[in-house]
Amino acid sequence: MASGGGNYRNGTHRSSLKGTTTTSIDRPLSVNSNPSKPALKTKSLSSVGASSGLRKSSPGSLGAAKDDAGVPGRVRVAVRLRPRNAEESAADADFADCVELQPELKRLKLRKNNWDTDTYAFDEVLTEFASQKRVYEVVAKPVVESVLDGYNGTVMAYGQTGTGKTYTLGRLGEEDTADRGIMVRAMEDILADVSPESDSVSVSYLQLYMESLQDLLDPTNDNISIVEDPKSGDVSLPGATVVEIRDQQSFLELLHLGEAHRYAANTKLNTESSRSHAILMVHVKRSVKGREPAHSSENGNSTNMAKSLRPPLVRKGKLIVVDLAGSERIDKSGSEGHTLEEAKSINLSLSALGKCINALAENSAHIPVRDSKLTRLLRDSFGGTARTSLVITIGPSPRHRGETASTIMFGQRAMKVENMLKLKEEFDYKSLARRLDIQLDKLIMEHERKQKAFEDEIERITTDAQVRITEAERNFADAMEKERLKYQKDYMESIKKLEEKWMMNQQKQGGERKHVCASFYPTQEQMVSTAEEVAEVKKLLSKETSLRKAAEEEVNNLKSQLAQLKISEASTNSEILKLQKMLEDEAYQKEKLEGEISMLQSQLLQLSFEADETRRRLDRGGPGKVPGGLDSLIAQVRPQLKDSGNGEKASIAKLFEQVGLQKILSLLEAEDADVRIHAVKVVANLAAEETNQQKIVEAGGLTSLLRLLGSSEDETVHRVAAGAIANLAMNETNQELIMSQGGISLLSMTAANAEDPQTLRMVAGAVANLCGNDKLQNKLRGEGGIKALLGMVKCGHPDVLAQVARGIANFAKCESRASTQGSKTGRSLLIEDGALPWIVQNANNDASPIRRHIELALCHLAQHEVNAKDMISGGALWELVRILQECSREDIRTLAHRTLTSSPTFLAELRRLRIDF
Ligand code: ADP
Ligand code: MG
């Protein structure tokens, strides 16, 4: 019973039943097997005072869903893709689907352009191959099971007209039972589970158009009113026909009848069914026998209620299946002849539903349930304690990308999960930014303070040393002068004494010379006095000598003092040197801090950018589920921005205003590697938005990004920069710019050094974009673009191969165009550069993006007779024949056929080989 739907239900249903011993999931659908259920209901009703016995439905279930703790209120959302129809197969032949599904990951990728996609998570992702059985099991079965347990439940289909809402819900499957839709299968399950004696199943079938509710089982009844029990909050339609259903056949007849009336009503009103909502209501009433209200002991504060819960018990559940009006916007000019008022009214219920979902998703205090009939009708059956499933239907065509995107966003909002968590995260961003700011201020202040103290200290030491030196010099000079004067004075005195002596001697000798004449030999006295004089002179001399010695000593003394001073001066100098070194260290630290500061600034910038985006998204009631990681956050946010161009412009304007594009770009060349990485990420994020691309290029961003490929050694920088370049390379002018700045050789070099396949994917994506430019074909090839692409296939990663294949297909297409116009003659440059073997090898690659591109490339190459010989010898003819016979895309098959039959060379070869096709 639970098979197939297991994944969808697991977890949520269980958690909704916490505190009970059994769950409704894993048991068979029987009435009495879950005795603990009433206790749960009583509990959840205690706050709303419901009076209807076991009924869990409560006033304002729509409102009750805003309680985040109420996991059962979480709307489960599945997305279903319709296969291409014949018209799309022909018209979109050259284009890929606008979505790519990853059912095993429960993810959907929405293509933004041929380069970029946004990814969304859903509760279930149903591919174009999903069977009706599986769709029923994952979307509706859990709801049906809980209706059988006495809950209310809703299954809705939302999507553009023609995407398969009615196919999913309303198919009768009378020719082929495998085709049966949700309504029929739900009734089968219900009828199989109830017992005809004690239970009853009844049905109403209605259409809601322009806020008037029509009975599809009784067309005369076309203004049914909705009544709400003010006490219990139960919604009922007293005027609607209610038909008791006993078997499946009578239900099918009833659906037929409803369809016929719907058709007639729409013809009468001159409307299309795609503008109205079809609503099937199934009431299930079951008696619950032999049940003791054991729950009263389980829940002490519900004694009042316990009284009303005594047997006989009746358990009522209501299932509402809504085939919503087409979600496409009504052409207001009135292609269907509607006035604006009518147009508003036609979509009123649908837009009111959207508003309620937004309000619920935002945890808003006010849920505008009363704004439309649809939301009033669903009031007790949507969200809250009721179980709700939404299947959003989309088509594959890239021409309806806008509608598909808005359908996806509707589904995302309906999922409404863990909003609080997200809000907290956003708060953390803010406080982190604030903390970083404060820390930054502190660091700067501390740094300035230290710097100042160092400078002061150095000045003090320098002046101190200066003073000491001057003092020492002065002392030395003073001492020298004193010494010199003393010495001079002594010297003068001794000279004077000697002179006096000498004079005295002269005088003596003058008196005695007369005696000498008489007697040549000195007398005894003369000899004595001379000896005395000599002794005196000797004495004088020795005194003189000792004086000089003293002076010399003094001089030596002074000299040694001077040397001492010199030493102390030297030590002062070395102290100064030490301080200078410290100062240099300090300056280096400062530089490092400045680097850190700019890194923090760039982080801040990115954080504030993201916080802004997140805030705006949350303000607007963004999608519920936001998977972790910044990339996915941005990916989630971006399509919302798309929705409201003004919001995006405002945010970019704000970002530019706050930091300035120039500043962001200048950070690309920052010294610090981390800063560079952050900056290039910011630039890449900006470059992903088409509106920023021109600004980035004008401000020199493209040149900087290219330069980074050459100058940086960091692979992350390479990868992110190449991604940004690839985005910018979608524009023709930018393509020329990239080529003129040596882009091909820079990209080739990056590819040659890359280790991460994602880097190669970015590079290949960029080259692939360049390959699509008619004017650049020769230059691109001349600079080795084709060789570079082929060089990347070594890596073998399918993402890389897909980009290479895209590049080759782009190139072949341009070349083919040029050949047709006569501006190119001679063999394909792809063949010249040796691409053919790889093309042939991968023409039947398992991965469909690779295969598609290559199939197209082969068809383009084959259109020109000059290539035919090489293609035959390279084995391409076999591939073309295979494409013609096996390709699932009709348009490509046709192209291959046309190509083969118009080439004489191919035809001759096929004849020779006796191949018939
Ligand atoms: P809607 O109700 O959303 O306007 P329909 O249910 O009428 O769309 O589907 C439009 C067309 O597409 C119908 O011809 C339908 O048979 C076909 N179709 C829709 N979904 C599928 C599907 N999953 N597989 C095959 N055909 C489908
Ligand atoms: Mg329909």
PDB file of C-alpha atoms in Angstrom, residues 812-917:
ATOM      1  CA  ALA A 812      29.786  23.838 -37.468  1.00  0.00           C
ATOM      2  CA  LYS A 813      26.578  25.821 -37.621  1.00  0.00           C
ATOM      3  CA  CYS A 814      28.354  29.142 -38.315  1.00  0.00           C
ATOM      4  CA  GLU A 815      30.591  27.461 -40.837  1.00  0.00           C
ATOM      5  CA  SER A 816      27.667  25.895 -42.590  1.00  0.00           C
ATOM      6  CA  ARG A 817      25.975  29.275 -42.763  1.00  0.00           C
ATOM      7  CA  ALA A 818      29.105  30.851 -44.240  1.00  0.00           C
ATOM      8  CA  SER A 819      29.411  28.061 -46.819  1.00  0.00           C
ATOM      9  CA  THR A 820      25.797  28.456 -47.855  1.00  0.00           C
ATOM     10  CA  GLN A 821      26.291  32.188 -48.269  1.00  0.00           C
ATOM     11  CA  GLY A 822      29.413  31.532 -50.310  1.00  0.00           C
ATOM     12  CA  SER A 823      31.743  33.388 -47.960  1.00  0.00           C
ATOM     13  CA  LYS A 824      33.541  30.158 -47.124  1.00  0.00           C
ATOM     14  CA  THR A 825      34.933  27.583 -49.484  1.00  0.00           C
ATOM     15  CA  GLY A 826      36.946  24.471 -48.848  1.00  0.00           C
ATOM     16  CA  ARG A 827      36.846  21.803 -46.205  1.00  0.00           C
ATOM     17  CA  SER A 828      35.480  22.469 -42.764  1.00  0.00           C
ATOM     18  CA  LEU A 829      38.085  23.856 -40.407  1.00  0.00           C
ATOM     19  CA  LEU A 830      36.837  21.349 -37.852  1.00  0.00           C
ATOM     20  CA  ILE A 831      37.927  18.558 -40.171  1.00  0.00           C
ATOM     21  CA  GLU A 832      41.190  20.371 -40.919  1.00  0.00           C
ATOM     22  CA  ASP A 833      41.909  20.547 -37.212  1.00  0.00           C
ATOM     23  CA  GLY A 834      41.202  16.841 -36.712  1.00  0.00           C
ATOM     24  CA  ALA A 835      37.907  17.058 -34.844  1.00  0.00           C
ATOM     25  CA  LEU A 836      36.151  14.405 -36.915  1.00  0.00           C
ATOM     26  CA  PRO A 837      37.355  11.280 -35.067  1.00  0.00           C
ATOM     27  CA  TRP A 838      36.129  12.640 -31.734  1.00  0.00           C
ATOM     28  CA  ILE A 839      32.850  13.725 -33.280  1.00  0.00           C
ATOM     29  CA  VAL A 840      32.246  10.278 -34.753  1.00  0.00           C
ATOM     30  CA  GLN A 841      33.268   8.579 -31.541  1.00  0.00           C
ATOM     31  CA  ASN A 842      30.784  10.583 -29.467  1.00  0.00           C
ATOM     32  CA  ALA A 843      27.903  10.806 -31.910  1.00  0.00           C
ATOM     33  CA  ASN A 844      26.117   8.156 -29.905  1.00  0.00           C
ATOM     34  CA  ASN A 845      27.277   9.243 -26.461  1.00  0.00           C
ATOM     35  CA  ASP A 846      25.025   8.135 -23.608  1.00  0.00           C
ATOM     36  CA  ALA A 847      24.696  11.647 -22.288  1.00  0.00           C
ATOM     37  CA  SER A 848      21.947  13.301 -24.262  1.00  0.00           C
ATOM     38  CA  PRO A 849      23.355  16.893 -24.246  1.00  0.00           C
ATOM     39  CA  ILE A 850      26.596  15.618 -25.787  1.00  0.00           C
ATOM     40  CA  ARG A 851      24.789  13.432 -28.290  1.00  0.00           C
ATOM     41  CA  ARG A 852      22.357  16.160 -29.374  1.00  0.00           C
ATOM     42  CA  HIS A 853      25.094  18.716 -30.056  1.00  0.00           C
ATOM     43  CA  ILE A 854      27.155  16.249 -31.996  1.00  0.00           C
ATOM     44  CA  GLU A 855      24.219  15.053 -34.037  1.00  0.00           C
ATOM     45  CA  LEU A 856      23.546  18.630 -35.031  1.00  0.00           C
ATOM     46  CA  ALA A 857      27.229  19.229 -35.794  1.00  0.00           C
ATOM     47  CA  LEU A 858      27.306  16.154 -38.051  1.00  0.00           C
ATOM     48  CA  CYS A 859      24.232  17.319 -39.941  1.00  0.00           C
ATOM     49  CA  HIS A 860      25.770  20.758 -40.458  1.00  0.00           C
ATOM     50  CA  LEU A 861      29.045  19.294 -41.698  1.00  0.00           C
ATOM     51  CA  ALA A 862      27.245  16.904 -44.024  1.00  0.00           C
ATOM     52  CA  GLN A 863      25.408  19.699 -45.758  1.00  0.00           C
ATOM     53  CA  HIS A 864      28.512  20.645 -47.712  1.00  0.00           C
ATOM     54  CA  GLU A 865      29.797  18.398 -50.417  1.00  0.00           C
ATOM     55  CA  VAL A 866      33.454  19.381 -49.755  1.00  0.00           C
ATOM     56  CA  ASN A 867      33.272  17.546 -46.441  1.00  0.00           C
ATOM     57  CA  ALA A 868      31.637  14.402 -47.782  1.00  0.00           C
ATOM     58  CA  LYS A 869      34.769  12.419 -48.648  1.00  0.00           C
ATOM     59  CA  ASP A 870      36.390  12.959 -45.271  1.00  0.00           C
ATOM     60  CA  MET A 871      33.167  12.177 -43.546  1.00  0.00           C
ATOM     61  CA  ILE A 872      32.805   8.901 -45.392  1.00  0.00           C
ATOM     62  CA  SER A 873      36.369   7.824 -44.681  1.00  0.00           C
ATOM     63  CA  GLY A 874      36.040   8.930 -41.050  1.00  0.00           C
ATOM     64  CA  GLY A 875      32.941   6.782 -40.480  1.00  0.00           C
ATOM     65  CA  ALA A 876      30.561   9.717 -40.144  1.00  0.00           C
ATOM     66  CA  LEU A 877      28.211   8.365 -42.776  1.00  0.00           C
ATOM     67  CA  TRP A 878      27.297   5.452 -40.522  1.00  0.00           C
ATOM     68  CA  GLU A 879      26.497   7.871 -37.746  1.00  0.00           C
ATOM     69  CA  LEU A 880      24.293   9.931 -40.047  1.00  0.00           C
ATOM     70  CA  VAL A 881      22.402   6.813 -41.052  1.00  0.00           C
ATOM     71  CA  ARG A 882      22.020   5.906 -37.399  1.00  0.00           C
ATOM     72  CA  ILE A 883      20.732   9.387 -36.589  1.00  0.00           C
ATOM     73  CA  LEU A 884      18.266   9.151 -39.418  1.00  0.00           C
ATOM     74  CA  GLN A 885      16.954   5.847 -38.122  1.00  0.00           C
ATOM     75  CA  GLU A 886      17.255   6.111 -34.368  1.00  0.00           C
ATOM     76  CA  CYS A 887      17.377   9.686 -33.197  1.00  0.00           C
ATOM     77  CA  SER A 888      14.482  10.371 -30.841  1.00  0.00           C
ATOM     78  CA  ARG A 889      14.176  13.916 -32.102  1.00  0.00           C
ATOM     79  CA  GLU A 890      12.122  14.005 -35.209  1.00  0.00           C
ATOM     80  CA  ASP A 891      13.547  17.312 -36.402  1.00  0.00           C
ATOM     81  CA  ILE A 892      17.094  15.965 -36.306  1.00  0.00           C
ATOM     82  CA  ARG A 893      16.011  12.828 -38.117  1.00  0.00           C
ATOM     83  CA  THR A 894      14.459  14.982 -40.826  1.00  0.00           C
ATOM     84  CA  LEU A 895      17.577  17.117 -41.069  1.00  0.00           C
ATOM     85  CA  ALA A 896      19.747  14.025 -41.427  1.00  0.00           C
ATOM     86  CA  HIS A 897      17.472  12.656 -44.111  1.00  0.00           C
ATOM     87  CA  ARG A 898      17.475  15.892 -46.055  1.00  0.00           C
ATOM     88  CA  THR A 899      21.238  16.135 -45.822  1.00  0.00           C
ATOM     89  CA  LEU A 900      21.911  12.594 -46.975  1.00  0.00           C
ATOM     90  CA  THR A 901      19.496  12.676 -49.866  1.00  0.00           C
ATOM     91  CA  SER A 902      20.819  15.950 -51.231  1.00  0.00           C
ATOM     92  CA  SER A 903      24.467  14.858 -51.377  1.00  0.00           C
ATOM     93  CA  PRO A 904      25.484  12.945 -54.530  1.00  0.00           C
ATOM     94  CA  THR A 905      28.631  11.662 -52.823  1.00  0.00           C
ATOM     95  CA  PHE A 906      26.709  10.227 -49.883  1.00  0.00           C
ATOM     96  CA  LEU A 907      24.036   8.784 -52.151  1.00  0.00           C
ATOM     97  CA  ALA A 908      26.657   7.091 -54.319  1.00  0.00           C
ATOM     98  CA  GLU A 909      28.377   5.606 -51.302  1.00  0.00           C
ATOM     99  CA  LEU A 910      25.111   4.366 -49.846  1.00  0.00           C
ATOM    100  CA  ARG A 911      24.262   2.758 -53.176  1.00  0.00           C
ATOM    101  CA  ARG A 912      27.674   1.169 -53.309  1.00  0.00           C
ATOM    102  CA  LEU A 913      27.181  -0.265 -49.839  1.00  0.00           C
ATOM    103  CA  ARG A 914      23.620  -1.265 -50.785  1.00  0.00           C
ATOM    104  CA  ILE A 915      22.225   0.608 -47.852  1.00  0.00           C
ATOM    105  CA  ASP A 916      18.585   1.419 -48.147  1.00  0.00           C
ATOM    106  CA  PHE A 917      17.007   4.032 -45.957  1.00  0.00           C
TER     107      PHE A 917
END
